[in-house]
Short mmCIF file of C-alpha atoms in Angstrom, two decimals:
data_model
loop_
_atom_site.label_atom_id
_atom_site.label_comp_id
_atom_site.label_asym_id
_atom_site.label_seq_id
_atom_site.Cartn_x
_atom_site.Cartn_y
_atom_site.Cartn_z
CA MET A 28 -31.73 -105.27 38.84
CA SER A 29 -28.56 -103.31 38.54
CA ARG A 30 -27.71 -100.62 41.01
CA ALA A 31 -27.39 -97.00 39.89
CA HIS A 32 -23.74 -96.73 40.86
CA ASP A 33 -22.70 -99.80 38.86
CA GLY A 34 -20.76 -98.55 35.88
CA HIS A 35 -19.77 -100.28 32.67
CA ARG A 36 -17.05 -102.85 33.28
CA SER A 37 -14.13 -102.54 30.89
CA PHE A 38 -12.78 -105.67 29.21
CA PHE A 39 -9.33 -104.54 30.40
CA PRO A 40 -9.04 -104.49 34.22
CA VAL A 41 -6.60 -101.56 34.07
CA GLY A 42 -8.34 -99.59 31.35
CA ASN A 43 -7.63 -99.31 27.66
CA PRO A 44 -3.88 -99.90 27.12
CA PHE A 45 -3.96 -98.13 23.76
CA ARG A 46 -4.46 -94.83 25.55
CA MET A 47 -0.78 -95.08 26.44
CA ILE A 48 0.07 -95.09 22.74
CA LEU A 49 -2.45 -92.72 21.18
CA PRO A 50 -2.58 -88.98 21.87
CA ARG A 51 -5.67 -88.18 23.93
CA GLY A 52 -8.65 -87.26 21.80
CA ALA A 53 -6.95 -88.33 18.59
CA HIS A 54 -8.67 -90.42 15.96
CA LEU A 55 -5.89 -92.22 14.19
CA SER A 56 -6.25 -94.68 11.37
CA PRO A 57 -4.72 -98.15 11.81
CA LYS A 58 -1.89 -97.09 9.50
CA LEU A 59 -1.05 -93.99 11.55
CA THR A 60 -1.27 -96.00 14.76
CA GLU A 61 1.19 -98.52 13.34
CA VAL A 62 3.57 -95.80 12.13
CA LEU A 63 3.61 -94.08 15.53
CA ALA A 64 3.98 -97.33 17.48
CA SER A 65 6.87 -98.45 15.26
CA TYR A 66 8.66 -95.14 15.71
CA GLU A 67 8.26 -95.05 19.49
CA ASN A 68 9.32 -98.70 19.82
CA GLY A 69 12.47 -97.86 17.89
CA LEU A 70 13.07 -94.89 20.17
CA ALA A 71 12.76 -97.09 23.26
CA SER A 72 15.06 -99.72 21.75
CA SER A 73 17.79 -97.15 21.04
CA LEU A 74 17.54 -95.77 24.57
CA ARG A 75 17.93 -99.23 26.08
CA LYS A 76 21.17 -99.64 24.11
CA LEU A 77 22.51 -96.48 25.74
CA LYS A 78 22.05 -97.71 29.29
CA PRO A 79 25.60 -98.70 30.33
CA GLU A 80 26.23 -101.95 32.18
CA ALA A 81 28.34 -99.94 34.60
CA ALA A 82 27.49 -96.26 35.08
CA SER A 83 31.14 -95.24 34.73
CA ASN A 84 31.20 -96.63 31.18
CA VAL A 85 29.42 -93.49 30.04
CA LEU A 86 32.72 -91.65 30.47
CA THR A 87 34.35 -93.51 27.60
CA LEU A 88 34.88 -92.74 23.93
CA SER A 89 33.12 -95.99 23.00
CA TRP A 90 29.92 -94.93 24.79
CA MET A 91 30.08 -91.47 23.24
CA LYS A 92 30.39 -93.04 19.79
CA LEU A 93 27.42 -95.30 20.54
CA ALA A 94 25.37 -92.27 21.62
CA VAL A 95 26.16 -90.38 18.40
CA ASP A 96 25.35 -93.47 16.31
CA CYS A 97 22.00 -93.82 18.08
CA LEU A 98 21.20 -90.17 17.48
CA SER A 99 22.00 -90.53 13.79
CA GLU A 100 19.72 -93.55 13.58
CA LEU A 101 16.89 -91.78 15.40
CA HIS A 102 17.07 -88.73 13.14
CA ALA A 103 16.98 -91.02 10.12
CA ASN A 104 13.89 -92.66 11.63
CA ILE A 105 12.09 -89.34 12.05
CA ALA A 106 12.78 -88.56 8.39
CA THR A 107 11.29 -91.93 7.46
CA LEU A 108 8.25 -91.26 9.63
CA ILE A 109 7.61 -87.90 7.95
CA THR A 110 7.78 -89.64 4.58
CA GLU A 111 5.36 -92.35 5.71
CA LEU A 112 2.96 -89.71 7.02
CA GLU A 113 2.89 -88.18 3.54
CA LEU A 114 2.97 -84.79 5.23
CA PRO A 115 5.45 -82.53 3.41
CA VAL A 116 6.80 -79.47 5.20
CA SER A 117 4.75 -77.27 2.85
CA ASP A 118 1.61 -78.63 4.57
CA TRP A 119 2.84 -77.98 8.11
CA ASP A 120 1.21 -75.41 10.34
CA GLU A 121 3.34 -72.27 10.75
CA LYS A 122 3.71 -72.94 14.48
CA TRP A 123 5.12 -76.40 13.76
CA VAL A 124 7.66 -74.92 11.36
CA ASP A 125 8.69 -72.19 13.83
CA ILE A 126 9.26 -74.69 16.63
CA TYR A 127 11.15 -77.07 14.35
CA LEU A 128 13.42 -74.34 12.95
CA ASN A 129 14.14 -72.70 16.31
CA SER A 130 15.09 -76.02 17.85
CA SER A 131 17.15 -77.01 14.81
CA VAL A 132 19.20 -73.79 14.91
CA LYS A 133 20.06 -74.25 18.59
CA LEU A 134 20.92 -77.92 18.09
CA LEU A 135 23.11 -77.00 15.12
CA ASP A 136 25.07 -74.56 17.29
CA ILE A 137 25.55 -77.30 19.90
CA CYS A 138 26.71 -79.79 17.27
CA ILE A 139 29.21 -77.26 15.90
CA ALA A 140 30.58 -76.71 19.42
CA LEU A 141 30.94 -80.46 19.99
CA SER A 142 32.65 -80.92 16.61
CA SER A 143 35.03 -78.07 17.40
CA GLU A 144 35.98 -79.62 20.73
CA LEU A 145 36.54 -83.05 19.18
CA ALA A 146 38.74 -81.47 16.51
CA ARG A 147 40.79 -79.80 19.25
CA LEU A 148 41.23 -83.12 21.04
CA ASP A 149 42.23 -84.73 17.76
CA GLN A 150 44.96 -82.12 17.30
CA GLY A 151 46.23 -83.01 20.76
CA GLN A 152 46.37 -86.65 19.72
CA LEU A 153 48.65 -85.68 16.83
CA LEU A 154 51.03 -84.02 19.29
CA VAL A 155 51.18 -87.16 21.43
CA GLN A 156 51.79 -89.30 18.35
CA TYR A 157 54.60 -86.94 17.35
CA VAL A 158 56.19 -87.35 20.79
CA LEU A 159 56.01 -91.14 20.47
CA HIS A 160 57.65 -90.88 17.06
CA VAL A 161 60.43 -88.63 18.39
CA LEU A 162 61.18 -91.01 21.27
CA ASP A 163 61.12 -94.08 19.04
CA SER A 164 64.81 -95.03 19.03
CA GLY A 165 64.37 -98.76 18.95
CA ASN A 166 66.46 -100.24 21.75
CA GLN A 167 68.66 -97.16 21.94
CA VAL A 168 68.56 -94.55 24.68
CA PRO A 169 66.80 -91.37 23.41
CA SER A 170 69.30 -88.63 22.63
CA GLN A 171 69.33 -85.26 24.37
CA GLU A 172 67.93 -83.67 21.21
CA GLN A 173 65.07 -86.17 21.11
CA LEU A 174 64.29 -85.57 24.78
CA LYS A 175 64.33 -81.82 24.25
CA ARG A 176 61.91 -81.98 21.32
CA ALA A 177 59.66 -84.40 23.18
CA GLU A 178 59.58 -82.18 26.26
CA ALA A 179 58.61 -79.12 24.21
CA SER A 180 55.78 -80.98 22.46
CA LEU A 181 54.50 -82.47 25.71
CA LYS A 182 54.49 -79.04 27.32
CA GLU A 183 52.47 -77.72 24.39
CA TRP A 184 50.03 -80.64 24.74
CA MET A 185 49.51 -79.96 28.46
CA GLU A 186 48.88 -76.28 27.78
CA ARG A 187 46.33 -77.12 25.10
CA SER A 188 44.62 -79.73 27.26
CA SER A 189 43.95 -77.13 29.95
CA GLU A 190 42.23 -74.81 27.46
CA ARG A 191 38.47 -74.74 27.17
CA SER A 192 36.40 -73.97 24.13
CA PRO A 193 34.06 -71.03 24.88
CA ARG A 194 31.58 -72.69 22.54
CA LEU A 195 31.04 -75.47 25.08
CA ASP A 196 30.16 -72.88 27.72
CA ASN A 197 27.72 -71.27 25.31
CA CYS A 198 25.99 -74.64 24.94
CA LEU A 199 24.71 -74.38 28.51
CA THR A 200 22.29 -71.58 27.66
CA ALA A 201 21.06 -73.28 24.48
CA LEU A 202 20.48 -76.58 26.28
CA GLN A 203 18.55 -74.92 29.09
CA GLU A 204 16.38 -73.04 26.59
CA LEU A 205 15.66 -76.21 24.63
CA SER A 206 14.77 -78.23 27.72
CA GLY A 207 12.68 -75.38 29.14
CA ASN A 208 10.66 -75.01 25.94
CA LEU A 209 10.21 -78.74 25.42
CA SER A 210 6.52 -79.62 25.33
CA LEU A 211 4.01 -81.60 23.30
CA MET A 212 2.14 -79.16 21.10
CA LYS A 213 -1.62 -79.65 20.91
CA VAL A 214 -3.00 -80.29 17.45
CA LYS A 215 -6.77 -80.14 16.96
CA HIS A 216 -7.63 -80.86 13.37
CA SER A 217 -4.89 -83.09 11.97
CA ALA A 218 -4.33 -86.72 12.92
CA LYS A 219 -1.07 -86.70 10.99
CA GLY A 220 -0.07 -83.53 12.79
CA LYS A 221 -0.68 -85.19 16.17
CA VAL A 222 1.61 -88.08 15.21
CA LEU A 223 4.24 -85.68 13.90
CA MET A 224 4.25 -83.50 17.04
CA ARG A 225 4.47 -86.56 19.28
CA ALA A 226 7.40 -87.93 17.26
CA LEU A 227 9.18 -84.55 17.23
CA TYR A 228 8.76 -84.28 20.99
CA GLY A 229 10.47 -87.65 21.38
CA ILE A 230 13.42 -86.95 19.11
CA GLU A 231 13.98 -83.50 20.61
CA ALA A 232 13.87 -84.77 24.20
CA VAL A 233 16.38 -87.53 23.47
CA THR A 234 18.62 -85.27 21.37
CA VAL A 235 18.74 -82.54 24.01
CA PHE A 236 19.52 -85.04 26.75
CA ILE A 237 22.29 -86.84 24.83
CA CYS A 238 23.84 -83.55 23.71
CA SER A 239 23.84 -82.35 27.31
CA VAL A 240 25.60 -85.56 28.36
CA LEU A 241 28.27 -85.10 25.67
CA VAL A 242 28.82 -81.46 26.63
CA ALA A 243 29.08 -82.44 30.30
CA ILE A 244 31.67 -85.12 29.56
CA LEU A 245 33.77 -82.97 27.23
CA SER A 246 33.67 -79.97 29.57
CA GLY A 247 34.28 -82.08 32.67
CA SER A 248 31.33 -80.42 34.41
CA SER A 249 27.87 -81.68 35.33
CA LYS A 250 26.37 -78.19 34.92
CA ALA A 251 25.50 -78.91 31.29
CA LEU A 252 23.34 -81.93 32.13
CA VAL A 253 19.64 -81.14 31.68
CA GLU A 254 16.92 -82.61 33.86
CA LEU A 255 13.98 -84.00 31.89
CA ASP A 256 10.97 -85.90 33.19
CA VAL A 257 9.17 -87.70 30.38
CA PRO A 258 5.50 -88.49 31.18
CA GLU A 259 4.48 -92.14 31.38
CA LYS A 260 2.02 -91.72 28.51
CA PHE A 261 4.94 -92.05 26.12
CA GLY A 262 5.85 -95.66 25.39
CA TRP A 263 9.57 -94.88 25.56
CA SER A 264 9.41 -93.00 28.88
CA LYS A 265 10.64 -95.91 31.04
CA ALA A 266 13.66 -96.53 28.81
CA PHE A 267 14.45 -92.81 28.82
CA ASN A 268 14.07 -92.37 32.57
CA ASP A 269 16.20 -95.47 33.26
CA VAL A 270 19.04 -94.13 31.10
CA HIS A 271 18.65 -90.65 32.53
CA LYS A 272 18.88 -91.94 36.09
CA ALA A 273 21.93 -94.13 35.43
CA ILE A 274 23.87 -91.41 33.60
CA SER A 275 22.86 -88.49 35.82
CA GLY A 276 24.10 -90.29 38.91
CA GLU A 277 27.55 -90.76 37.38
CA LEU A 278 27.87 -87.28 35.87
CA SER A 279 26.82 -85.60 39.11
CA LYS A 280 30.26 -86.57 40.45
CA LEU A 281 32.04 -84.47 37.85
CA THR A 282 33.92 -81.34 38.79
CA ARG A 283 35.49 -79.08 36.21
CA GLY A 284 38.95 -80.52 35.56
CA SER A 285 41.88 -79.78 33.28
CA VAL A 286 40.76 -82.19 30.57
CA ALA A 287 37.54 -83.76 29.41
CA ALA A 288 36.15 -86.37 31.79
CA VAL A 289 36.86 -89.25 29.40
CA LYS A 290 38.69 -92.26 30.80
CA GLU A 291 40.94 -92.71 27.78
CA LEU A 292 41.94 -89.04 27.80
CA GLU A 293 42.67 -89.12 31.52
CA GLU A 294 45.03 -92.05 30.95
CA VAL A 295 46.74 -90.21 28.10
CA GLU A 296 47.11 -87.13 30.31
CA LEU A 297 48.72 -89.21 33.07
CA CYS A 298 51.24 -90.73 30.64
CA ALA A 299 51.94 -87.36 29.03
CA ARG A 300 52.71 -85.74 32.38
CA GLN A 301 54.95 -88.65 33.38
CA LEU A 302 56.80 -88.43 30.07
CA HIS A 303 57.20 -84.67 30.45
CA ALA A 304 58.67 -85.02 33.93
CA LEU A 305 61.03 -87.79 32.84
CA THR A 306 62.24 -86.02 29.70
CA SER A 307 62.96 -82.89 31.75
CA VAL A 308 65.02 -84.77 34.34
CA SER A 309 66.81 -86.82 31.68
CA GLN A 310 68.12 -83.64 30.07
CA LEU A 311 69.57 -82.48 33.38
CA GLU A 312 71.25 -85.83 34.07
CA ASP A 313 73.17 -86.55 30.89
CA LYS A 314 72.66 -90.08 29.54
CA ASN A 315 70.86 -91.29 32.63
CA ALA A 316 70.04 -94.82 31.43
CA SER A 317 67.54 -95.63 34.18
CA LEU A 318 65.48 -92.51 33.51
CA ALA A 319 65.67 -93.05 29.77
CA HIS A 320 64.42 -96.59 30.28
CA ALA A 321 61.51 -95.24 32.29
CA VAL A 322 60.75 -92.84 29.43
CA SER A 323 60.69 -95.82 27.07
CA GLN A 324 58.25 -97.68 29.31
CA SER A 325 55.95 -94.68 29.55
CA LYS A 326 56.14 -94.32 25.79
CA GLU A 327 54.97 -97.92 25.34
CA GLU A 328 52.10 -97.37 27.77
CA ALA A 329 51.01 -94.23 25.96
CA MET A 330 51.16 -96.08 22.64
CA ARG A 331 48.96 -98.85 24.06
CA ILE A 332 46.34 -96.35 25.16
CA MET A 333 46.35 -94.50 21.84
CA ILE A 334 45.90 -97.74 19.89
CA SER A 335 43.09 -99.01 22.12
#
């Protein structure tokens, strides 16, 4: 005879594992379950790629490029998911549309600010390349005219590198608003809507976090970094939290500097300042071969960094 307090024993000793995948209370068809699982697995896979082997690697152009590539892939995946759901925007609830549009506008502003800052850095690269061209005299000592032109361009580069785009500062407010409003909307009468809202929550959380990392790196300040805690019920939460922890620890060391906190740019800045000092002294000491040779060596080092 069974005792009254003996309950039904689940086949799974830790409960139903599919509750970690399916939204609570949802009744999803096998097809919708497969679509959602595939999307969230892809999200987790992309996040694992972003976890750097060494935390300091996040402060490199190569990691930033990888992050942007992952974001592009994830946004393509969400478009594919919407197509597979056969849920056109015309069938969306008005609240879904409002949330999607409001978030999209803020993210667009952030992307414009990031593009503007990258364009500014690219213009600085042209100045450095011009200096290298001016100082390229083969095995000859750079002339006084060459040194003068190089010094002027290097001075202009240093002035530009110390400037900050106000758009990056404006990103702080947008990022905080996006992270503060981030939540999984409840959907009562649409299984497809539940899948869509869960997928949108994932892409928005990852996009906001990565954008905040990029803004923090390019501004040289950790203030832009948003703090997000993704619940364990999402299959990609562990991958997200692992990346978040690794990157946050490194970016917390940032203090607002004169240039973006990117390793390659810091090396270029060091070479540029050395070249500027050497070209200035070389003009004062007419045909100083030793200083001119040092200028040539710094030029080669700067060229190596620019190529790499």
